[in-house]
mmCIF file of C-alpha atoms in Angstrom:
data_model
loop_
_atom_site.group_PDB
_atom_site.id
_atom_site.type_symbol
_atom_site.label_atom_id
_atom_site.label_comp_id
_atom_site.label_asym_id
_atom_site.label_seq_id
_atom_site.Cartn_x
_atom_site.Cartn_y
_atom_site.Cartn_z
ATOM 1 C CA UNK O 24 115.724 151.114 119.943
ATOM 2 C CA UNK O 25 116.893 148.581 116.745
ATOM 3 C CA UNK O 26 112.602 147.304 117.217
ATOM 4 C CA UNK O 27 112.051 151.202 116.242
ATOM 5 C CA UNK O 28 114.258 150.765 113.059
ATOM 6 C CA UNK O 29 112.308 147.855 111.746
ATOM 7 C CA UNK O 30 108.992 150.362 110.972
ATOM 8 C CA UNK O 31 109.626 151.508 107.422
ATOM 9 C CA UNK O 32 107.733 154.706 107.924
ATOM 10 C CA UNK O 33 109.817 155.692 111.004
ATOM 11 C CA UNK O 34 113.199 154.332 109.198
ATOM 12 C CA UNK O 35 112.334 157.397 106.670
ATOM 13 C CA UNK O 36 111.774 159.906 108.958
ATOM 14 C CA UNK O 37 114.728 159.402 111.207
ATOM 15 C CA UNK O 38 117.095 158.880 108.011
ATOM 16 C CA UNK O 39 115.570 162.241 106.691
ATOM 17 C CA UNK O 40 116.030 164.242 109.743
ATOM 18 C CA UNK O 41 119.677 162.813 110.933
ATOM 19 C CA UNK O 42 121.341 163.989 107.931
ATOM 20 C CA UNK O 43 119.506 167.424 107.856
ATOM 21 C CA UNK O 44 120.500 167.862 111.296
ATOM 22 C CA UNK O 45 124.091 167.303 110.002
ATOM 23 C CA UNK O 46 123.827 169.635 107.213
ATOM 24 C CA UNK O 47 122.099 172.527 109.463
ATOM 25 C CA UNK O 48 125.087 172.280 111.938
ATOM 26 C CA UNK O 49 127.369 172.265 108.918
ATOM 27 C CA UNK O 50 125.480 175.561 107.727
ATOM 28 C CA UNK O 51 125.862 177.148 111.453
ATOM 29 C CA UNK O 52 129.778 176.910 110.951
ATOM 30 C CA UNK O 53 129.567 177.902 107.222
ATOM 31 C CA UNK O 54 127.498 181.149 108.072
ATOM 32 C CA UNK O 55 130.029 182.061 111.050
ATOM 33 C CA UNK O 56 133.185 182.085 109.353
ATOM 34 C CA UNK O 57 131.646 183.601 106.152
ATOM 35 C CA UNK O 58 130.041 186.566 108.066
ATOM 36 C CA UNK O 59 133.426 187.235 110.353
ATOM 37 C CA UNK O 60 135.573 187.125 107.533
ATOM 38 C CA UNK O 61 133.649 189.563 105.295
ATOM 39 C CA UNK O 62 133.056 191.876 108.493
ATOM 40 C CA UNK O 63 135.510 191.262 110.812
ATOM 41 C CA UNK O 64 132.805 191.693 113.478
ATOM 42 C CA UNK O 65 132.203 189.213 116.347
ATOM 43 C CA UNK O 66 129.257 191.072 116.924
ATOM 44 C CA UNK O 67 127.827 190.468 113.518
ATOM 45 C CA UNK O 68 128.904 186.588 113.183
ATOM 46 C CA UNK O 69 126.827 186.413 116.473
ATOM 47 C CA UNK O 70 123.886 188.133 115.455
ATOM 48 C CA UNK O 71 123.564 185.879 112.274
ATOM 49 C CA UNK O 72 123.977 182.833 114.233
ATOM 50 C CA UNK O 73 120.968 184.097 116.334
ATOM 51 C CA UNK O 74 119.184 184.803 112.875
ATOM 52 C CA UNK O 75 119.133 180.619 113.067
ATOM 53 C CA UNK O 76 117.097 180.567 116.008
ATOM 54 C CA UNK O 77 114.758 183.433 116.319
ATOM 55 C CA UNK O 78 112.328 182.268 112.802
ATOM 56 C CA UNK O 79 112.134 179.054 114.825
ATOM 57 C CA UNK O 80 111.094 180.559 118.329
ATOM 58 C CA UNK O 81 108.456 182.883 116.015
ATOM 59 C CA UNK O 82 107.190 180.201 113.705
ATOM 60 C CA UNK O 83 106.859 177.537 116.304
ATOM 61 C CA UNK O 84 103.774 178.890 117.975
ATOM 62 C CA UNK O 85 102.285 180.267 114.693
ATOM 63 C CA UNK O 86 103.738 178.027 111.724
ATOM 64 C CA UNK O 87 103.411 174.922 113.765
ATOM 65 C CA UNK O 88 99.727 174.410 113.064
ATOM 66 C CA UNK O 89 100.115 174.257 109.897
ATOM 67 C CA UNK O 90 101.087 170.617 110.693
ATOM 68 C CA UNK O 91 97.334 169.917 111.629
ATOM 69 C CA UNK O 92 95.711 171.537 109.252
ATOM 70 C CA UNK O 93 97.839 170.151 106.251
ATOM 71 C CA UNK O 94 98.806 166.196 105.513
ATOM 72 C CA UNK O 95 101.886 165.855 107.805
ATOM 73 C CA UNK O 96 103.720 164.621 104.871
ATOM 74 C CA UNK O 97 102.701 166.881 102.399
ATOM 75 C CA UNK O 98 103.909 169.410 104.751
ATOM 76 C CA UNK O 99 107.761 167.634 105.410
ATOM 77 C CA UNK O 100 107.812 167.099 101.606
ATOM 78 C CA UNK O 101 107.089 170.617 100.734
ATOM 79 C CA UNK O 102 109.030 172.111 103.582
ATOM 80 C CA UNK O 103 112.226 170.526 102.941
ATOM 81 C CA UNK O 104 112.107 171.520 99.338
ATOM 82 C CA UNK O 105 111.356 175.028 100.180
ATOM 83 C CA UNK O 106 114.223 174.949 102.706
ATOM 84 C CA UNK O 107 116.500 173.219 99.703
ATOM 85 C CA UNK O 108 115.847 175.952 97.125
ATOM 86 C CA UNK O 109 116.526 179.210 100.143
ATOM 87 C CA UNK O 110 119.760 177.122 101.176
ATOM 88 C CA UNK O 111 121.004 176.562 97.963
ATOM 89 C CA UNK O 112 120.552 180.325 97.092
ATOM 90 C CA UNK O 113 122.729 180.865 100.144
ATOM 91 C CA UNK O 114 125.551 178.832 98.809
ATOM 92 C CA UNK O 115 125.770 181.047 95.639
ATOM 93 C CA UNK O 116 129.243 182.268 95.989
ATOM 94 C CA UNK O 117 129.487 186.430 96.971
ATOM 95 C CA UNK O 118 125.781 186.513 98.114
ATOM 96 C CA UNK O 119 126.042 189.938 99.358
ATOM 97 C CA UNK O 120 125.506 189.694 103.374
ATOM 98 C CA UNK O 121 121.844 191.022 103.316
ATOM 99 C CA UNK O 122 120.351 188.981 101.004
ATOM 100 C CA UNK O 123 121.995 186.055 103.111
ATOM 101 C CA UNK O 124 120.645 187.440 106.305
ATOM 102 C CA UNK O 125 116.577 187.251 104.705
ATOM 103 C CA UNK O 126 117.730 183.724 103.061
ATOM 104 C CA UNK O 127 118.362 182.248 106.657
ATOM 105 C CA UNK O 128 115.433 183.816 108.208
ATOM 106 C CA UNK O 129 113.302 182.215 105.148
ATOM 107 C CA UNK O 130 115.200 178.756 105.807
ATOM 108 C CA UNK O 131 114.044 178.833 109.620
ATOM 109 C CA UNK O 132 110.881 179.907 109.165
ATOM 110 C CA UNK O 133 110.029 177.083 106.453
ATOM 111 C CA UNK O 134 111.276 174.813 108.801
ATOM 112 C CA UNK O 135 109.169 175.407 111.801
ATOM 113 C CA UNK O 136 105.808 173.503 110.462
ATOM 114 C CA UNK O 137 108.134 170.830 108.943
ATOM 115 C CA UNK O 138 109.490 170.475 112.673
ATOM 116 C CA UNK O 139 105.813 170.193 114.200
ATOM 117 C CA UNK O 140 104.908 167.971 111.832
ATOM 118 C CA UNK O 141 108.238 165.649 112.281
ATOM 119 C CA UNK O 142 107.301 164.960 115.833
ATOM 120 C CA UNK O 143 103.764 164.326 115.074
ATOM 121 C CA UNK O 144 103.860 162.037 112.605
ATOM 122 C CA UNK O 145 106.766 160.123 114.785
ATOM 123 C CA UNK O 146 104.198 159.636 117.262
ATOM 124 C CA UNK O 147 101.718 158.696 114.439
ATOM 125 C CA UNK O 148 103.761 155.852 112.808
ATOM 126 C CA UNK O 149 103.979 154.044 116.269
ATOM 127 C CA UNK O 150 100.897 152.449 117.883
ATOM 128 C CA UNK O 151 103.159 150.644 121.041
ATOM 129 C CA UNK O 152 103.941 153.677 123.677
ATOM 130 C CA UNK O 153 107.438 152.024 124.522
ATOM 131 C CA UNK O 154 108.539 151.487 120.665
ATOM 132 C CA UNK O 155 107.697 155.132 120.591
ATOM 133 C CA UNK O 156 109.808 155.916 123.483
ATOM 134 C CA UNK O 157 112.605 153.951 122.039
ATOM 135 C CA UNK O 158 112.638 155.436 118.930
ATOM 136 C CA UNK O 159 112.885 159.373 120.271
ATOM 137 C CA UNK O 160 115.735 157.910 121.986
ATOM 138 C CA UNK O 161 117.128 156.863 118.856
ATOM 139 C CA UNK O 162 116.557 160.052 117.744
ATOM 140 C CA UNK O 163 118.374 162.214 120.527
ATOM 141 C CA UNK O 164 121.488 160.100 119.950
ATOM 142 C CA UNK O 165 121.522 160.519 116.136
ATOM 143 C CA UNK O 166 120.973 163.924 116.285
ATOM 144 C CA UNK O 167 123.451 164.755 118.891
ATOM 145 C CA UNK O 168 126.015 162.528 117.150
ATOM 146 C CA UNK O 169 125.217 164.513 113.919
ATOM 147 C CA UNK O 170 125.691 167.821 115.951
ATOM 148 C CA UNK O 171 129.019 166.801 117.207
ATOM 149 C CA UNK O 172 130.261 165.835 113.369
ATOM 150 C CA UNK O 173 128.713 168.623 111.922
ATOM 151 C CA UNK O 174 130.352 170.979 114.223
ATOM 152 C CA UNK O 175 133.374 169.261 114.165
ATOM 153 C CA UNK O 176 133.661 168.496 110.155
ATOM 154 C CA UNK O 177 131.985 171.858 109.253
ATOM 155 C CA UNK O 178 135.384 173.966 109.946
ATOM 156 C CA UNK O 179 137.427 171.630 108.021
ATOM 157 C CA UNK O 180 135.185 171.941 105.211
ATOM 158 C CA UNK O 181 134.813 175.340 104.856
ATOM 159 C CA UNK O 182 138.548 176.105 105.441
ATOM 160 C CA UNK O 183 139.635 173.391 103.158
ATOM 161 C CA UNK O 184 136.735 173.712 100.061
ATOM 162 C CA UNK O 185 134.913 176.693 101.191
ATOM 163 C CA UNK O 186 131.546 177.672 102.793
ATOM 164 C CA UNK O 187 129.608 177.604 99.742
ATOM 165 C CA UNK O 188 130.481 173.615 99.598
ATOM 166 C CA UNK O 189 128.999 173.137 102.764
ATOM 167 C CA UNK O 190 125.802 175.334 102.398
ATOM 168 C CA UNK O 191 125.520 172.852 98.986
ATOM 169 C CA UNK O 192 125.588 170.028 101.273
ATOM 170 C CA UNK O 193 122.965 171.234 103.363
ATOM 171 C CA UNK O 194 120.748 171.760 100.375
ATOM 172 C CA UNK O 195 121.426 168.709 99.148
ATOM 173 C CA UNK O 196 120.030 167.033 102.553
ATOM 174 C CA UNK O 197 116.866 168.811 102.219
ATOM 175 C CA UNK O 198 116.342 167.319 98.929
ATOM 176 C CA UNK O 199 117.548 163.755 99.996
ATOM 177 C CA UNK O 200 114.624 164.076 103.262
ATOM 178 C CA UNK O 201 111.705 165.118 100.906
ATOM 179 C CA UNK O 202 112.904 162.059 98.737
ATOM 180 C CA UNK O 203 112.879 159.458 101.493
ATOM 181 C CA UNK O 204 109.642 160.936 102.939
ATOM 182 C CA UNK O 205 108.061 160.983 100.005
ATOM 183 C CA UNK O 206 108.687 157.437 98.826
ATOM 184 C CA UNK O 207 108.284 155.663 102.562
ATOM 185 C CA UNK O 208 106.159 157.270 104.494
ATOM 186 C CA UNK O 209 102.214 156.723 104.172
ATOM 187 C CA UNK O 210 100.075 159.725 103.115
ATOM 188 C CA UNK O 211 97.497 160.425 106.063
ATOM 189 C CA UNK O 212 94.878 163.235 105.941
ATOM 190 C CA UNK O 213 95.293 166.558 107.896
ATOM 191 C CA UNK O 214 94.858 165.319 111.532
ATOM 192 C CA UNK O 215 93.057 168.556 112.704
ATOM 193 C CA UNK O 216 89.987 170.130 112.415
ATOM 194 C CA UNK O 217 89.925 173.266 110.234
ATOM 195 C CA UNK O 218 86.958 174.683 112.261
ATOM 196 C CA UNK O 219 89.403 174.826 115.203
ATOM 197 C CA UNK O 220 91.014 178.524 115.993
ATOM 198 C CA UNK O 221 94.583 178.989 114.687
ATOM 199 C CA UNK O 222 95.910 178.666 118.219
ATOM 200 C CA UNK O 223 93.335 176.263 119.662
ATOM 201 C CA UNK O 224 96.009 173.860 120.262
ATOM 202 C CA UNK O 225 97.889 176.221 122.426
ATOM 203 C CA UNK O 226 95.000 177.183 124.566
ATOM 204 C CA UNK O 227 94.370 173.619 124.948
ATOM 205 C CA UNK O 228 97.980 172.923 126.200
ATOM 206 C CA UNK O 229 97.664 175.387 128.744
ATOM 207 C CA UNK O 230 94.243 174.261 129.980
ATOM 208 C CA UNK O 231 95.999 170.888 130.842
ATOM 209 C CA UNK O 232 97.707 170.989 134.481
ATOM 210 C CA UNK O 233 99.770 167.610 133.386
ATOM 211 C CA UNK O 234 101.332 169.165 129.942
ATOM 212 C CA UNK O 235 102.115 172.355 132.100
ATOM 213 C CA UNK O 236 104.237 170.668 134.588
ATOM 214 C CA UNK O 237 106.095 168.754 131.995
ATOM 215 C CA UNK O 238 106.837 172.162 130.251
ATOM 216 C CA UNK O 239 108.287 173.392 133.271
ATOM 217 C CA UNK O 240 110.863 170.199 133.352
ATOM 218 C CA UNK O 241 111.648 170.556 129.933
ATOM 219 C CA UNK O 242 112.250 174.467 130.838
ATOM 220 C CA UNK O 243 114.700 173.747 133.474
ATOM 221 C CA UNK O 244 117.153 173.054 130.645
ATOM 222 C CA UNK O 245 117.879 176.415 129.921
ATOM 223 C CA UNK O 246 119.980 176.375 133.092
ATOM 224 C CA UNK O 247 121.650 173.472 132.061
ATOM 225 C CA UNK O 248 122.827 174.432 128.680
ATOM 226 C CA UNK O 249 124.720 177.725 130.738
ATOM 227 C CA UNK O 250 128.010 175.794 130.510
ATOM 228 C CA UNK O 251 128.168 175.928 126.763
ATOM 229 C CA UNK O 252 127.869 179.515 126.488
ATOM 230 C CA UNK O 253 130.953 179.836 128.988
ATOM 231 C CA UNK O 254 132.947 177.537 127.461
ATOM 232 C CA UNK O 255 135.834 179.709 126.122
ATOM 233 C CA UNK O 256 136.106 182.171 129.430
ATOM 234 C CA UNK O 257 135.551 179.062 131.539
ATOM 235 C CA UNK O 258 138.488 177.381 129.330
ATOM 236 C CA UNK O 259 140.985 180.269 130.298
ATOM 237 C CA UNK O 260 140.027 180.056 134.112
ATOM 238 C CA UNK O 261 141.014 176.416 134.604
ATOM 239 C CA UNK O 262 144.210 177.086 132.721
ATOM 240 C CA UNK O 263 143.307 174.743 129.434
ATOM 241 C CA UNK O 264 144.229 175.814 126.114
ATOM 242 C CA UNK O 265 141.972 176.929 123.456
ATOM 243 C CA UNK O 266 141.721 173.137 122.102
ATOM 244 C CA UNK O 267 140.163 172.750 125.023
ATOM 245 C CA UNK O 268 136.769 174.630 124.074
ATOM 246 C CA UNK O 269 136.029 172.359 122.073
ATOM 247 C CA UNK O 270 136.028 169.380 124.434
ATOM 248 C CA UNK O 271 133.974 171.407 126.615
ATOM 249 C CA UNK O 272 131.294 171.972 124.229
ATOM 250 C CA UNK O 273 131.461 168.390 123.219
ATOM 251 C CA UNK O 274 131.139 167.069 126.638
ATOM 252 C CA UNK O 275 127.482 167.326 127.369
ATOM 253 C CA UNK O 276 126.368 166.004 123.975
ATOM 254 C CA UNK O 277 128.549 163.013 124.726
ATOM 255 C CA UNK O 278 127.031 162.457 128.140
ATOM 256 C CA UNK O 279 123.601 163.005 126.809
ATOM 257 C CA UNK O 280 123.939 160.137 124.291
ATOM 258 C CA UNK O 281 125.604 157.772 127.114
ATOM 259 C CA UNK O 282 122.525 158.629 129.159
ATOM 260 C CA UNK O 283 120.222 157.891 126.638
ATOM 261 C CA UNK O 284 121.317 155.094 125.880
ATOM 262 C CA UNK O 285 121.620 153.474 129.336
ATOM 263 C CA UNK O 286 118.133 154.746 130.498
ATOM 264 C CA UNK O 287 117.013 152.998 126.815
ATOM 265 C CA UNK O 288 118.812 149.998 127.594
ATOM 266 C CA UNK O 289 118.118 149.384 131.186
ATOM 267 C CA UNK O 290 115.034 151.206 132.104
ATOM 268 C CA UNK O 291 111.476 150.660 131.561
ATOM 269 C CA UNK O 292 109.588 154.035 130.278
ATOM 270 C CA UNK O 293 107.106 153.315 133.274
ATOM 271 C CA UNK O 294 110.038 153.829 135.428
ATOM 272 C CA UNK O 295 111.625 156.467 132.985
ATOM 273 C CA UNK O 296 108.682 158.712 133.996
ATOM 274 C CA UNK O 297 109.000 158.152 137.450
ATOM 275 C CA UNK O 298 112.661 159.308 137.580
ATOM 276 C CA UNK O 299 111.900 162.307 135.031
ATOM 277 C CA UNK O 300 112.026 164.800 138.357
ATOM 278 C CA UNK O 301 114.875 163.131 140.276
ATOM 279 C CA UNK O 302 117.173 163.443 136.916
ATOM 280 C CA UNK O 303 116.062 166.924 136.375
ATOM 281 C CA UNK O 304 117.213 168.103 139.871
ATOM 282 C CA UNK O 305 120.462 165.906 139.972
ATOM 283 C CA UNK O 306 121.276 167.692 136.300
ATOM 284 C CA UNK O 307 121.641 170.683 137.896
ATOM 285 C CA UNK O 308 122.832 169.743 140.965
ATOM 286 C CA UNK O 309 126.025 168.094 139.291
ATOM 287 C CA UNK O 310 127.006 171.792 138.038
ATOM 288 C CA UNK O 311 127.157 172.823 141.808
ATOM 289 C CA UNK O 312 130.527 171.013 141.578
ATOM 290 C CA UNK O 313 132.236 173.775 139.590
ATOM 291 C CA UNK O 314 132.076 176.069 142.754
ATOM 292 C CA UNK O 315 135.471 173.907 143.222
ATOM 293 C CA UNK O 316 137.208 175.139 139.976
ATOM 294 C CA UNK O 317 137.761 171.910 138.616
ATOM 295 C CA UNK O 318 140.948 170.675 136.737
ATOM 296 C CA UNK O 319 140.013 170.271 132.822
ATOM 297 C CA UNK O 320 139.614 166.587 133.340
ATOM 298 C CA UNK O 321 137.106 167.031 136.473
ATOM 299 C CA UNK O 322 135.177 169.453 134.496
ATOM 300 C CA UNK O 323 134.755 167.309 131.252
ATOM 301 C CA UNK O 324 133.564 164.514 133.855
ATOM 302 C CA UNK O 325 130.839 167.314 135.741
ATOM 303 C CA UNK O 326 129.860 168.017 131.882
ATOM 304 C CA UNK O 327 129.143 164.716 130.930
ATOM 305 C CA UNK O 328 127.520 163.576 133.974
ATOM 306 C CA UNK O 329 125.105 166.610 133.624
ATOM 307 C CA UNK O 330 124.493 165.716 130.222
ATOM 308 C CA UNK O 331 123.727 162.243 130.956
ATOM 309 C CA UNK O 332 121.139 162.794 133.908
ATOM 310 C CA UNK O 333 119.723 165.521 131.497
ATOM 311 C CA UNK O 334 118.509 162.373 129.102
ATOM 312 C CA UNK O 335 115.841 162.921 130.836
ATOM 313 C CA UNK O 336 114.348 165.573 128.567
ATOM 314 C CA UNK O 337 113.740 162.594 125.896
ATOM 315 C CA UNK O 338 111.006 160.876 128.325
ATOM 316 C CA UNK O 339 109.820 164.686 128.943
ATOM 317 C CA UNK O 340 108.848 165.078 125.243
ATOM 318 C CA UNK O 341 107.857 161.695 124.414
ATOM 319 C CA UNK O 342 105.476 161.976 127.253
ATOM 320 C CA UNK O 343 103.703 165.345 125.983
ATOM 321 C CA UNK O 344 103.409 164.438 122.546
ATOM 322 C CA UNK O 345 101.912 161.141 123.683
ATOM 323 C CA UNK O 346 99.306 163.092 126.038
ATOM 324 C CA UNK O 347 98.298 164.980 123.290
ATOM 325 C CA UNK O 348 95.728 164.127 121.067
ATOM 326 C CA UNK O 349 96.536 163.371 117.718
ATOM 327 C CA UNK O 350 94.561 166.385 115.747
ATOM 328 C CA UNK O 351 96.482 169.195 118.414
ATOM 329 C CA UNK O 352 99.813 167.639 118.025
ATOM 330 C CA UNK O 353 101.560 169.648 115.474
ATOM 331 C CA UNK O 354 100.652 172.838 117.146
ATOM 332 C CA UNK O 355 101.122 171.495 120.922
ATOM 333 C CA UNK O 356 104.688 170.277 119.578
ATOM 334 C CA UNK O 357 105.206 173.886 118.713
ATOM 335 C CA UNK O 358 104.576 174.918 121.915
ATOM 336 C CA UNK O 359 107.267 172.248 123.760
ATOM 337 C CA UNK O 360 109.844 173.199 121.190
ATOM 338 C CA UNK O 361 109.229 176.707 121.251
ATOM 339 C CA UNK O 362 109.552 177.074 124.993
ATOM 340 C CA UNK O 363 112.698 174.867 125.110
ATOM 341 C CA UNK O 364 114.115 177.023 122.512
ATOM 342 C CA UNK O 365 113.445 180.243 124.245
ATOM 343 C CA UNK O 366 114.555 178.640 127.830
ATOM 344 C CA UNK O 367 117.775 177.644 126.380
ATOM 345 C CA UNK O 368 118.380 180.965 124.570
ATOM 346 C CA UNK O 369 117.565 183.000 127.987
ATOM 347 C CA UNK O 370 119.647 180.474 130.028
ATOM 348 C CA UNK O 371 122.769 181.304 127.741
ATOM 349 C CA UNK O 372 122.282 184.698 127.799
ATOM 350 C CA UNK O 373 121.589 184.747 132.029
ATOM 351 C CA UNK O 374 124.853 182.708 132.432
ATOM 352 C CA UNK O 375 127.130 185.041 130.668
ATOM 353 C CA UNK O 376 125.615 188.164 132.211
ATOM 354 C CA UNK O 377 126.076 186.327 135.686
ATOM 355 C CA UNK O 378 129.373 185.411 134.576
ATOM 356 C CA UNK O 379 130.329 189.234 134.095
ATOM 357 C CA UNK O 380 129.127 190.348 137.378
ATOM 358 C CA UNK O 381 130.543 187.957 139.232
ATOM 359 C CA UNK O 382 133.781 187.996 137.373
ATOM 360 C CA UNK O 383 134.067 184.037 137.318
ATOM 361 C CA UNK O 384 132.589 181.367 134.672
ATOM 362 C CA UNK O 385 132.856 178.427 137.242
ATOM 363 C CA UNK O 386 131.092 180.738 139.734
ATOM 364 C CA UNK O 387 128.307 181.567 137.253
ATOM 365 C CA UNK O 388 127.989 177.413 136.657
ATOM 366 C CA UNK O 389 127.667 176.749 139.863
ATOM 367 C CA UNK O 390 125.098 179.302 141.055
ATOM 368 C CA UNK O 391 122.949 177.970 137.602
ATOM 369 C CA UNK O 392 122.967 174.613 139.209
ATOM 370 C CA UNK O 393 122.314 175.908 142.819
ATOM 371 C CA UNK O 394 119.600 177.624 141.091
ATOM 372 C CA UNK O 395 118.548 174.540 139.482
ATOM 373 C CA UNK O 396 117.981 172.765 142.462
ATOM 374 C CA UNK O 397 115.838 174.992 143.983
ATOM 375 C CA UNK O 398 113.722 175.367 140.957
ATOM 376 C CA UNK O 399 113.710 171.575 140.394
ATOM 377 C CA UNK O 400 112.264 170.876 143.304
ATOM 378 C CA UNK O 401 108.813 172.171 143.395
ATOM 379 C CA UNK O 402 108.465 170.718 139.877
ATOM 380 C CA UNK O 403 109.993 167.215 140.640
ATOM 381 C CA UNK O 404 107.050 167.417 143.376
ATOM 382 C CA UNK O 405 104.249 168.574 140.921
ATOM 383 C CA UNK O 406 105.359 165.804 138.805
ATOM 384 C CA UNK O 407 105.000 163.027 141.141
ATOM 385 C CA UNK O 408 101.689 164.368 142.078
ATOM 386 C CA UNK O 409 100.453 164.261 138.548
ATOM 387 C CA UNK O 410 101.938 160.812 138.285
ATOM 388 C CA UNK O 411 99.338 159.686 141.047
ATOM 389 C CA UNK O 412 96.783 161.485 139.690
ATOM 390 C CA UNK O 413 97.262 159.348 136.386
#
């Protein structure tokens, strides 16, 4: 992974993204606390939290096309500056709730083309496939670390200094990101053809069987995130304290970081592609262990192991972007990211419904694991056939 850092352009993109992810999770915590303190309503707090996802879903298919039609460096810089202004406005003390919600939506919409440009440009700065894959490992590790630090430190920052400071820091991260990209990333012309239809990349992706299989592998993550949505009832059911909720939420990302490191360090890119289906099946199968109503240490171990196996998703994403022509990578990346977000959102919602129906968080997680195995096996077989064909 250190080889990837030697690339100056990637180094700028990597640092810009990592500190922006940290700032975004500070904002997530700050918004939750602000809205709940003002309204006293868990529904309002959850609703505003959902607003941080919905625009990304809507913009992932539409606004992501901008990353192909305009120079990607320009898209990144302008988007970061727009988000800095919008999040900075959110930091104004006493901002009314309705304008705050509007600003949240606009800020996330502005981020949609930037995410697409980031993924496409990161592939563009590397000519070596193996080096590019290791750069994605590094992105995955740092993003998860930044998420953990942001969520853990966000509550402390907000309670100590106020939500405005957390939002102001997030605004500053976008300014830093814009500066890094402007100074260290080379300007390239727009990659796409302006004569192509607006959703040409979306149609092209759906016409490629091997990309559809990769999308299916990524969607299976929706079942793997079900334990996150059930962390609080899970802790209660296994007799753990409220403090354990944070540990349960952190276990999967910690496992993901370890799994990504081990794959990057000891498994070649070719072998990582070969075992993607196996790891996807394993990540689901591990969750079946919750049928035994585990103790807290065992539950943490299961979640860490599932997270480690789930590190296969980095190879899925890197392979997907590599197999897409450069002129369509922005729009195609939007398809990939949107599908991933939708699968995660639906998975969390489905897990909550099942847990309510069966009256048990552990049973709901075990059922998610069993369903994951059943669904993953045919996808894994399809992936093996795709590999033979290629």
